[in-house]
Coordinates of C-alpha atoms and ligand atoms in Angstrom, one line a residue:
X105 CA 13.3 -25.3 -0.4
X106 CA 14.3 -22.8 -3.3
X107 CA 11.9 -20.1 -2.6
X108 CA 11.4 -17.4 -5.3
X109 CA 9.9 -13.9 -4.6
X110 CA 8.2 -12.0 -7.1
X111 CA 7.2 -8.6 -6.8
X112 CA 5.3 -6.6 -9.9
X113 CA 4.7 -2.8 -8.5
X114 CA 4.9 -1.2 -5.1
X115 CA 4.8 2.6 -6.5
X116 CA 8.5 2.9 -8.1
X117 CA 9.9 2.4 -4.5
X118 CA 11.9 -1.2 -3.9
X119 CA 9.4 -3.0 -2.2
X120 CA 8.7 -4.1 1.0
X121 CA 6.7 -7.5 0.7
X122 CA 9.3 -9.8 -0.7
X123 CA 12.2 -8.3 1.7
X124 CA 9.5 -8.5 4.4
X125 CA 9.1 -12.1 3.6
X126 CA 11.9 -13.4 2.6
X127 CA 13.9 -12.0 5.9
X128 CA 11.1 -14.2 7.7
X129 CA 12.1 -17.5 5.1
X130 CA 15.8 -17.0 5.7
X131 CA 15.3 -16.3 9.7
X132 CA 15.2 -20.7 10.4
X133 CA 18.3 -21.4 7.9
X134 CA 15.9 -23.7 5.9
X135 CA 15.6 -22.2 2.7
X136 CA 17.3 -20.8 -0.1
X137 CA 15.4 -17.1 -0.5
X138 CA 15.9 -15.4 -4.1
X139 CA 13.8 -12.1 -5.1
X140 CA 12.5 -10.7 -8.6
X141 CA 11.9 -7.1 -8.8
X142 CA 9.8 -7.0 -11.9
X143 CA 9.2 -3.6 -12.1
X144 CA 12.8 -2.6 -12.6
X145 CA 14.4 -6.4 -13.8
X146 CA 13.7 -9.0 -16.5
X147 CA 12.1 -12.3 -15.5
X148 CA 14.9 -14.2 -15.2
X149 CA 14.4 -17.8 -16.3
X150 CA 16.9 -19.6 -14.0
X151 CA 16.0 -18.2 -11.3
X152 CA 11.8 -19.6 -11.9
X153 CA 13.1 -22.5 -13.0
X154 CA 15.0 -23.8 -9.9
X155 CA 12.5 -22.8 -7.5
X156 CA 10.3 -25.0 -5.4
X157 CA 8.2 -22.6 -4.2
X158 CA 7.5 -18.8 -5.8
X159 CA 5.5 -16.3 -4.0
X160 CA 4.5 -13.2 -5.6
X161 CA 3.2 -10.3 -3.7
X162 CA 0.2 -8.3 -4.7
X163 CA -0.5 -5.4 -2.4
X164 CA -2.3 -3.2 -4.5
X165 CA -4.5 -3.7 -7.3
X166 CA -1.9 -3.0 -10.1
X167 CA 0.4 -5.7 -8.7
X168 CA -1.9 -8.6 -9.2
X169 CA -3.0 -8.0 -13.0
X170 CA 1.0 -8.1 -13.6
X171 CA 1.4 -10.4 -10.8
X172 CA -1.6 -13.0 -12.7
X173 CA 0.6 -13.0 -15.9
X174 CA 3.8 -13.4 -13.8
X175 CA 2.3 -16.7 -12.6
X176 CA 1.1 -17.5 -15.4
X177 CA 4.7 -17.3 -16.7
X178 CA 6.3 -19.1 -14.2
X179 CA 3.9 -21.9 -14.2
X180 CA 4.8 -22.1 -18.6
X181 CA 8.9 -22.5 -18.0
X182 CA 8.2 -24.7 -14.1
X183 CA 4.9 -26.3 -14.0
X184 CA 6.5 -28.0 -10.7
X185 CA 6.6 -25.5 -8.5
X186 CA 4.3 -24.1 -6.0
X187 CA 2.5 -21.3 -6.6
X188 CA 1.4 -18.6 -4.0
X189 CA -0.1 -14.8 -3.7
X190 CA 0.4 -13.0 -0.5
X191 CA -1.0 -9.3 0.4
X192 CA -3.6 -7.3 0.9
X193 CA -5.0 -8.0 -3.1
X194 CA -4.4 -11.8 -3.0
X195 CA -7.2 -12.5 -0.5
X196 CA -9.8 -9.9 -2.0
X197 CA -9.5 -12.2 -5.6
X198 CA -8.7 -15.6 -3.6
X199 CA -11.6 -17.7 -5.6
X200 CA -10.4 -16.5 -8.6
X201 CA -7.0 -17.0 -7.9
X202 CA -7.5 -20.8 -6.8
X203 CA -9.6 -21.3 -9.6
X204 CA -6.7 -20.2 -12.0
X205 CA -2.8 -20.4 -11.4
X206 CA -2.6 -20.1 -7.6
X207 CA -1.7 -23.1 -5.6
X208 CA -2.3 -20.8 -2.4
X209 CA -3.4 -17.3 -1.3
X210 CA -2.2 -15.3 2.1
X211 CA -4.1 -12.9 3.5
X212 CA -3.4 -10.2 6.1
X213 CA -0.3 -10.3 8.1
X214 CA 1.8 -12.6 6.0
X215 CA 5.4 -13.4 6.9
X216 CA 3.9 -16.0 9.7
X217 CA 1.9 -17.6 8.0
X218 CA 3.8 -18.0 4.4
X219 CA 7.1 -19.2 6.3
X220 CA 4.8 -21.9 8.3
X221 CA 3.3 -22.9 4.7
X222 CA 6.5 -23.3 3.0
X223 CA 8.2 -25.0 6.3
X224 CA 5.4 -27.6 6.2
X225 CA 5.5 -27.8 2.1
X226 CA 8.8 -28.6 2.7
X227 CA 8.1 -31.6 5.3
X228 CA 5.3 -33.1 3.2
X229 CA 3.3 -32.0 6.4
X230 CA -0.6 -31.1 6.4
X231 CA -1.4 -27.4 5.6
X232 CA -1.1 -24.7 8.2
X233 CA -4.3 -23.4 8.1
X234 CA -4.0 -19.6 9.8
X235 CA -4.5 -17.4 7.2
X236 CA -4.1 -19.9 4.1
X237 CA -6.3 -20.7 1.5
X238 CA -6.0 -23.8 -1.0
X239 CA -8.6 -24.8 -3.2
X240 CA -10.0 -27.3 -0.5
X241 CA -9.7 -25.4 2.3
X242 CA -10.4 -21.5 2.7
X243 CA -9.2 -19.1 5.7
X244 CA -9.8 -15.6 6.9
X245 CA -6.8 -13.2 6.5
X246 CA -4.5 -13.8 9.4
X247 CA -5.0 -10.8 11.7
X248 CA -3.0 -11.7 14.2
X249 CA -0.1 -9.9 15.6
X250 CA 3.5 -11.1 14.7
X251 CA 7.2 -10.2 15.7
X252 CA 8.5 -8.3 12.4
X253 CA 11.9 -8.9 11.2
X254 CA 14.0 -6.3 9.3
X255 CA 13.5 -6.7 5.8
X256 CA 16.4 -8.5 3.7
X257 CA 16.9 -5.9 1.4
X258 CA 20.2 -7.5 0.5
X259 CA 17.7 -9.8 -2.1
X260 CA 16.8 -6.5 -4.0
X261 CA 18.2 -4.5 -6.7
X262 CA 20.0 -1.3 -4.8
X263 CA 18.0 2.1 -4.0
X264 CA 19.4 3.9 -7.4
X265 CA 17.7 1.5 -9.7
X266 CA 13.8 3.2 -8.1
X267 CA 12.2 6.5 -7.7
X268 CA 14.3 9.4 -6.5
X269 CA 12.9 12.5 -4.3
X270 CA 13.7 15.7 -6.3
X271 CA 14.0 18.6 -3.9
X272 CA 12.9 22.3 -4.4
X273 CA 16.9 22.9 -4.7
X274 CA 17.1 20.3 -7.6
X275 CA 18.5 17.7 -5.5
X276 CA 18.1 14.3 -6.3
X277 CA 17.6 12.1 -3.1
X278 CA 17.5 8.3 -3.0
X279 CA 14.3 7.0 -1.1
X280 CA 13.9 4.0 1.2
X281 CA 10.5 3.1 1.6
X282 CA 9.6 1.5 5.2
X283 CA 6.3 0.8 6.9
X284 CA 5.4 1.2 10.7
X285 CA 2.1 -0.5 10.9
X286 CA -0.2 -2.1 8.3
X287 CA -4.2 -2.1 8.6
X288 CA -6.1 0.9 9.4
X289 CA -8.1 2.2 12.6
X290 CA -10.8 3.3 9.6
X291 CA -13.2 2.0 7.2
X292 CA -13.6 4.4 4.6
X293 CA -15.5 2.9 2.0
X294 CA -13.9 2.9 -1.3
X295 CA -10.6 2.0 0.3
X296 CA -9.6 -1.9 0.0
X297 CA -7.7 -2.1 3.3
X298 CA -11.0 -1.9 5.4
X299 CA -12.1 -5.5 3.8
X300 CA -9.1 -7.4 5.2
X301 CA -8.4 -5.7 8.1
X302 CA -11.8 -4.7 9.1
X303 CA -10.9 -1.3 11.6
X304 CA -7.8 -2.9 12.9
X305 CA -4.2 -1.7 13.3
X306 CA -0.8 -3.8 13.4
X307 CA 2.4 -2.2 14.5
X308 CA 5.5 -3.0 13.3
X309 CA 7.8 -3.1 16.6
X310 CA 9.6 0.2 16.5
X311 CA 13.4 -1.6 17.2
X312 CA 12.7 -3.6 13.2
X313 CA 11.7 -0.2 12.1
X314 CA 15.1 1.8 13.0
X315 CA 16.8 -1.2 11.8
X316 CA 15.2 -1.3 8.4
X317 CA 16.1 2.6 8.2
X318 CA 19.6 1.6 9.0
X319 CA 20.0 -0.7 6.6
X320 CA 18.6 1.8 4.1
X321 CA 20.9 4.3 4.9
X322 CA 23.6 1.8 4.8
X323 CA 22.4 1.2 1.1
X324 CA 22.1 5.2 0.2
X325 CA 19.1 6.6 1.4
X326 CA 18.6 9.3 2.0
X327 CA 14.9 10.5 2.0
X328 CA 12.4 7.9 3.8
X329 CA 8.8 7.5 2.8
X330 CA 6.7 5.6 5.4
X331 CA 4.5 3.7 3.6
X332 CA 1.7 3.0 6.3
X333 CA -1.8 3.4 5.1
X334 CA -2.2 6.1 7.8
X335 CA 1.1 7.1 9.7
X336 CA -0.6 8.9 12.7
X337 CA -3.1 6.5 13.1
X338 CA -0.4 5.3 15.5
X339 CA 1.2 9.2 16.4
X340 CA 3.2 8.3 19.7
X341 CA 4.8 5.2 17.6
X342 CA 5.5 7.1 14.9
X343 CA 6.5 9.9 16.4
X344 CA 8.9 8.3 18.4
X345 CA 10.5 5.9 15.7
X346 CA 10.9 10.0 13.5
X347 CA 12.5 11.4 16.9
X348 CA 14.7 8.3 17.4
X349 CA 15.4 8.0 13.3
X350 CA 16.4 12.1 13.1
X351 CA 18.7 11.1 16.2
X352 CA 20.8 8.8 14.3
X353 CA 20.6 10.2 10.7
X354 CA 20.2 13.9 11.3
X355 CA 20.6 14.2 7.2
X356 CA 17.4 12.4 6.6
X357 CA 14.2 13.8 5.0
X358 CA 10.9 12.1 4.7
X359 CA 7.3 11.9 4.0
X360 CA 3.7 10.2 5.0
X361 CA 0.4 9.5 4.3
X362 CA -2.1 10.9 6.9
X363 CA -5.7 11.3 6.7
X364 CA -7.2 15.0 6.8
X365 CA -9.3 14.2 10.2
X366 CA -5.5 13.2 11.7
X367 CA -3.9 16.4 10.3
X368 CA -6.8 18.3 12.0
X369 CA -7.0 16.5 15.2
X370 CA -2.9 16.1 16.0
X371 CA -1.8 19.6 14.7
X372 CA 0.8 19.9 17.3
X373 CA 2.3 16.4 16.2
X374 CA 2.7 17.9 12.5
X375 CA 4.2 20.8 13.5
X376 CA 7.0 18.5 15.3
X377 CA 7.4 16.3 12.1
X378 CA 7.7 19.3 9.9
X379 CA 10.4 20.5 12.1
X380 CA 12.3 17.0 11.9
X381 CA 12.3 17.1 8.2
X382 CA 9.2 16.0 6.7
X383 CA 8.9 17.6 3.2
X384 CA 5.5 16.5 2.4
X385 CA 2.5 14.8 3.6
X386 CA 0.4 12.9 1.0
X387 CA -3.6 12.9 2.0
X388 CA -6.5 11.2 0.6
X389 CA -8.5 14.3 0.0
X390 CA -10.6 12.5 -2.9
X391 CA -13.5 15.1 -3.1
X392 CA -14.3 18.5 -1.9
X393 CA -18.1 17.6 -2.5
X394 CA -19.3 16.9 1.3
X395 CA -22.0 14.7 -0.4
X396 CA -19.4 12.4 -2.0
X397 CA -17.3 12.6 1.2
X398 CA -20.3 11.4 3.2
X399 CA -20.8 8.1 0.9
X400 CA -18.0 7.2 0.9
X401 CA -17.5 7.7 4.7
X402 CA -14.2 9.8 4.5
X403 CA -14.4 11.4 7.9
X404 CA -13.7 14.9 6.5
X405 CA -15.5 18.1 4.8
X406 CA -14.5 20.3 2.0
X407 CA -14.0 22.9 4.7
X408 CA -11.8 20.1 6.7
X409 CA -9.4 20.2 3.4
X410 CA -9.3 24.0 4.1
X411 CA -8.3 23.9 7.6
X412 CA -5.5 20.7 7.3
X413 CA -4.4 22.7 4.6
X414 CA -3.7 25.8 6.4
X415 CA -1.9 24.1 9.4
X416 CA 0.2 22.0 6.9
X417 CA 0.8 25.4 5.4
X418 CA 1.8 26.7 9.3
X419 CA 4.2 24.0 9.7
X420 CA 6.1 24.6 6.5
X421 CA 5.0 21.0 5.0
X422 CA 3.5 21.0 1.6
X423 CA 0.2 18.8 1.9
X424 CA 0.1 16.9 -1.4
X425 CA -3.4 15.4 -2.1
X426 CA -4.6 11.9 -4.1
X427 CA -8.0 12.8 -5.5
X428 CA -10.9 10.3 -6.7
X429 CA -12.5 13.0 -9.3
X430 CA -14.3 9.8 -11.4
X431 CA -17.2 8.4 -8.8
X432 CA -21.1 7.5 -9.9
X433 CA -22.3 11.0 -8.3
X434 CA -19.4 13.3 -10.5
X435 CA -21.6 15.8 -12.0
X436 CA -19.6 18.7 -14.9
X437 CA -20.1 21.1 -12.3
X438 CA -18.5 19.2 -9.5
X439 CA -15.7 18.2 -11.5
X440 CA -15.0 22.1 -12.3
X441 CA -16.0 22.9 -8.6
X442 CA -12.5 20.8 -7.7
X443 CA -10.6 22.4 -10.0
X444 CA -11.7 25.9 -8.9
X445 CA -10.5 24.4 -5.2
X446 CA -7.4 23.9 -6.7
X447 CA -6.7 26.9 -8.5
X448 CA -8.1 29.3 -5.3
X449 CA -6.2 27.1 -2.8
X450 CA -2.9 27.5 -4.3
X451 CA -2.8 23.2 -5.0
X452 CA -1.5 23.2 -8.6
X453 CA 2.0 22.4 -8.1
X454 CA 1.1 20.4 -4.8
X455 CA -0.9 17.9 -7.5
X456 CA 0.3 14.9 -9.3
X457 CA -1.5 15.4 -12.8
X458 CA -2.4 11.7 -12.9
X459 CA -5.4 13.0 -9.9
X460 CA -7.3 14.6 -12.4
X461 CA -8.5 11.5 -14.1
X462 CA -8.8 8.5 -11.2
X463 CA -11.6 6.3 -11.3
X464 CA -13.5 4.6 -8.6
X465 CA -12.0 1.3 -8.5
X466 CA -14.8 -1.6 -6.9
X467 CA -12.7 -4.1 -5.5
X468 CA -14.7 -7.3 -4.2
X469 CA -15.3 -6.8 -0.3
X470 CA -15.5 -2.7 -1.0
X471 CA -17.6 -1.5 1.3
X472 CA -19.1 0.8 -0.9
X473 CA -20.9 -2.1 -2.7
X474 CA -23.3 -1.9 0.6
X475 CA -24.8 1.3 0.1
X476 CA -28.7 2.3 -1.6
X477 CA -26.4 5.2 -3.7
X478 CA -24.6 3.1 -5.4
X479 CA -26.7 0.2 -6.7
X480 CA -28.3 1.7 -9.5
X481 CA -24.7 2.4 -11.0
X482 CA -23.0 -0.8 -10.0
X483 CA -22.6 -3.4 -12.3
X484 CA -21.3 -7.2 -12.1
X485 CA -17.8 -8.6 -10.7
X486 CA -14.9 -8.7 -14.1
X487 CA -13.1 -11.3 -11.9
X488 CA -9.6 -10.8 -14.2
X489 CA -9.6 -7.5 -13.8
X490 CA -10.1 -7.7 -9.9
X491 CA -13.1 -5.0 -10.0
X492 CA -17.1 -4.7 -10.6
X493 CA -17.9 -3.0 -13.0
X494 CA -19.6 0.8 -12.2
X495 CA -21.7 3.2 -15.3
X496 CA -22.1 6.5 -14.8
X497 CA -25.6 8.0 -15.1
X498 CA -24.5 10.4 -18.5
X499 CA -21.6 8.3 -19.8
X500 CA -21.8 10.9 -22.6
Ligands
SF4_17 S1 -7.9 6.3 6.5 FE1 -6.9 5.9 4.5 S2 -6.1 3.8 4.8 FE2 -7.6 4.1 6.4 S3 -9.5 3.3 5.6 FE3 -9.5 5.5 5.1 S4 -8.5 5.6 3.0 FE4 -8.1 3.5 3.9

């Protein structure tokens, strides 16, 4: 089959779900794998038009509102082909989806179960049912653990055409984003990860790791930023893939996402990654207001924030927080109270000004939708824009 892989928006860095995938499609020599980068190419016309099959990866919420109109577009110039969304997104809108453009929606782990659906498109054969959903017939994410391949990033435009690392010296670095597990150990509550994978962790095998990071270096890079939802919710895997990764490309800098409970808990691990070239940690911080922090079941305290921020600032490691300023329970003096925290913990050149105005997004499936506090602010599901709708209690 001609497969075509769409991706919209994975952050500015070349993405990981369509080489993920299409490694896994060109693994059994059975199809002909071609990728769109839509956040740095043009649709390209040909390329829709001779495919069979066109998957388009949506894993965040960003990449399925330009992911629906991609469809939608590829459905106007090839009404033909087969149309499927894969990723963590896809299966939190599936209804929707399958009501609309989507042939098919993957959930979960998806390079199994996407190469099995387009292998059995291909033979006219009955669905695979793990982790597919057609109209007719609707399945849990798949869950279950697969054997990773090394992403093709050979199907992708090269490292120079994303987002670079700027160094304190001025230094522009060209990143290579990986991943070492998907899932996460947690369940916050505003987080969307929680509603597919429900507490639970999948590890990419550490072997496909270093050989992504080869490849990437092979292509330029020279900064990597693991993209795993939390990166020490697996420490001895991750910290032996950094050891192992330092060993073969001493040059290499890189960053991670960690949770403030992890930073806390395995200081002794961020010391070590500091000291094998970690330049920054990125942290879901989200609130300093313990009330907030308890609803939406963060794990941490304000005074939590204090102390990961102090060990970061041990280890020589700038902590860099995301922030969620914009919930139902924001009051003016909360929202000043954060920036006082900002300003007294020396955090305004460790911020990303964008942080100062996030939203609560209400994904279906977010667990925050369970709890009394929110009801009286929540209201209905806006299906095409992949949220409910929330008001504040003084929207003045
Ligand atoms: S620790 Fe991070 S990735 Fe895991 S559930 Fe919480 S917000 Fe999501």
């Amino acid at each position: 089959m001609n497969v075509l892989l769409i991706s919209c928006y994975e952050l500015g860095h070349q993405p990981f779900g369509v080489a993920s995938a299409g490694a896994h499609l060109l693994a059994g020599g059975r199809h002909q794998v071609e990728c769109l980068d839509l956040a740095v190419e043009t649709l390209d016309e040909a390329k829709v038009r001779r495919a069979d099959f066109v998957g388009i990866s949506t894993p965040m919420h960003t990449a399925i509102r330009l992911g629906v109109k991609a469809g939608e577009m590829a459905r106007g110039l090839n009404p033909q082909c087969h149309i499927c969304y894969f990723g963590l997104y896809a299966s939190l809108n599936e209804d929707y989806l399958l009501e609309g453009v989507a042939d098919s929606v993957i959930g979960g782990e998806f390079e199994t179960p996407l190469t099995q659906h387009v292998d059995r498109l291909a033979e006219n054969g009955p669905p695979h049912p793990g982790g597919l959903s057609l109209a007719e017939l609707r399945s849990p994410p798949n869950l279950s653990r697969q054997h990773f391949l090394p992403p093709a990033r050979h199907l992708l435009p090269p490292l120079e055409r994303y987002a670079r690392l700027r160094t304190s010296e001025g230094e522009f670095r060209n990143v290579g984003y990986v991943e070492a597990s998907r899932g996460c150990a947690h369940k916050c509550r505003h987080c969307p990860i929680p509603a597919v994978y429900e507490g639970r962790l999948r590890i990419v095998q550490r072997e496909v790791v270093l050989a992504d990071i080869d490849n990437l270096v092979h292509m330029g890079a020279q900064h990597i930023n693991f993209g795993d939802p939390d990166f020490l919710n697996g420490m001895k895997h991750s910290l032996w893939i950094v050891r192992e990764m330092r060993s073969r490309h001493p040059e290499l800098s890189f960053d991670f996402t960690a949770k403030i409970e992890h930073l806390i808990q395995h200081r002794d691990a961020v010391m070590e990654l500091a000291a094998l070239g970690c330049v920054f940690i990125l942290s879901a911080v989200e609130s300093v207001d313990d009330r907030i922090l308890r609803y939406l079941d963060k794990g941490h305290t304000r005074d939590d924030v204090v102390a990961a921020l102090e060990i970061t600032r041990a280890a020589d490691v700038a902590l860099r927080p995301s922030l969620l300023p914009f919930t139902p329970w924001t009051t003016l003096s909360g929202y000043l109270e954060l920036l006082e925290f900002v300003q007294d913990h020396d955090l305004v050149y460790q911020l990303d000004p964008v942080q100062y105005s996030i939203r609560l997004l209400l994904p279906p499936g977010s667990r925050l939708l369970d709890i009394p506090e929110i009801q009286p602010h929540v209201g209905s599901l806006i299906q095409e824009d992949f949220v409910y709708t929330w008001r504040h209690p003084d929207p003045g």
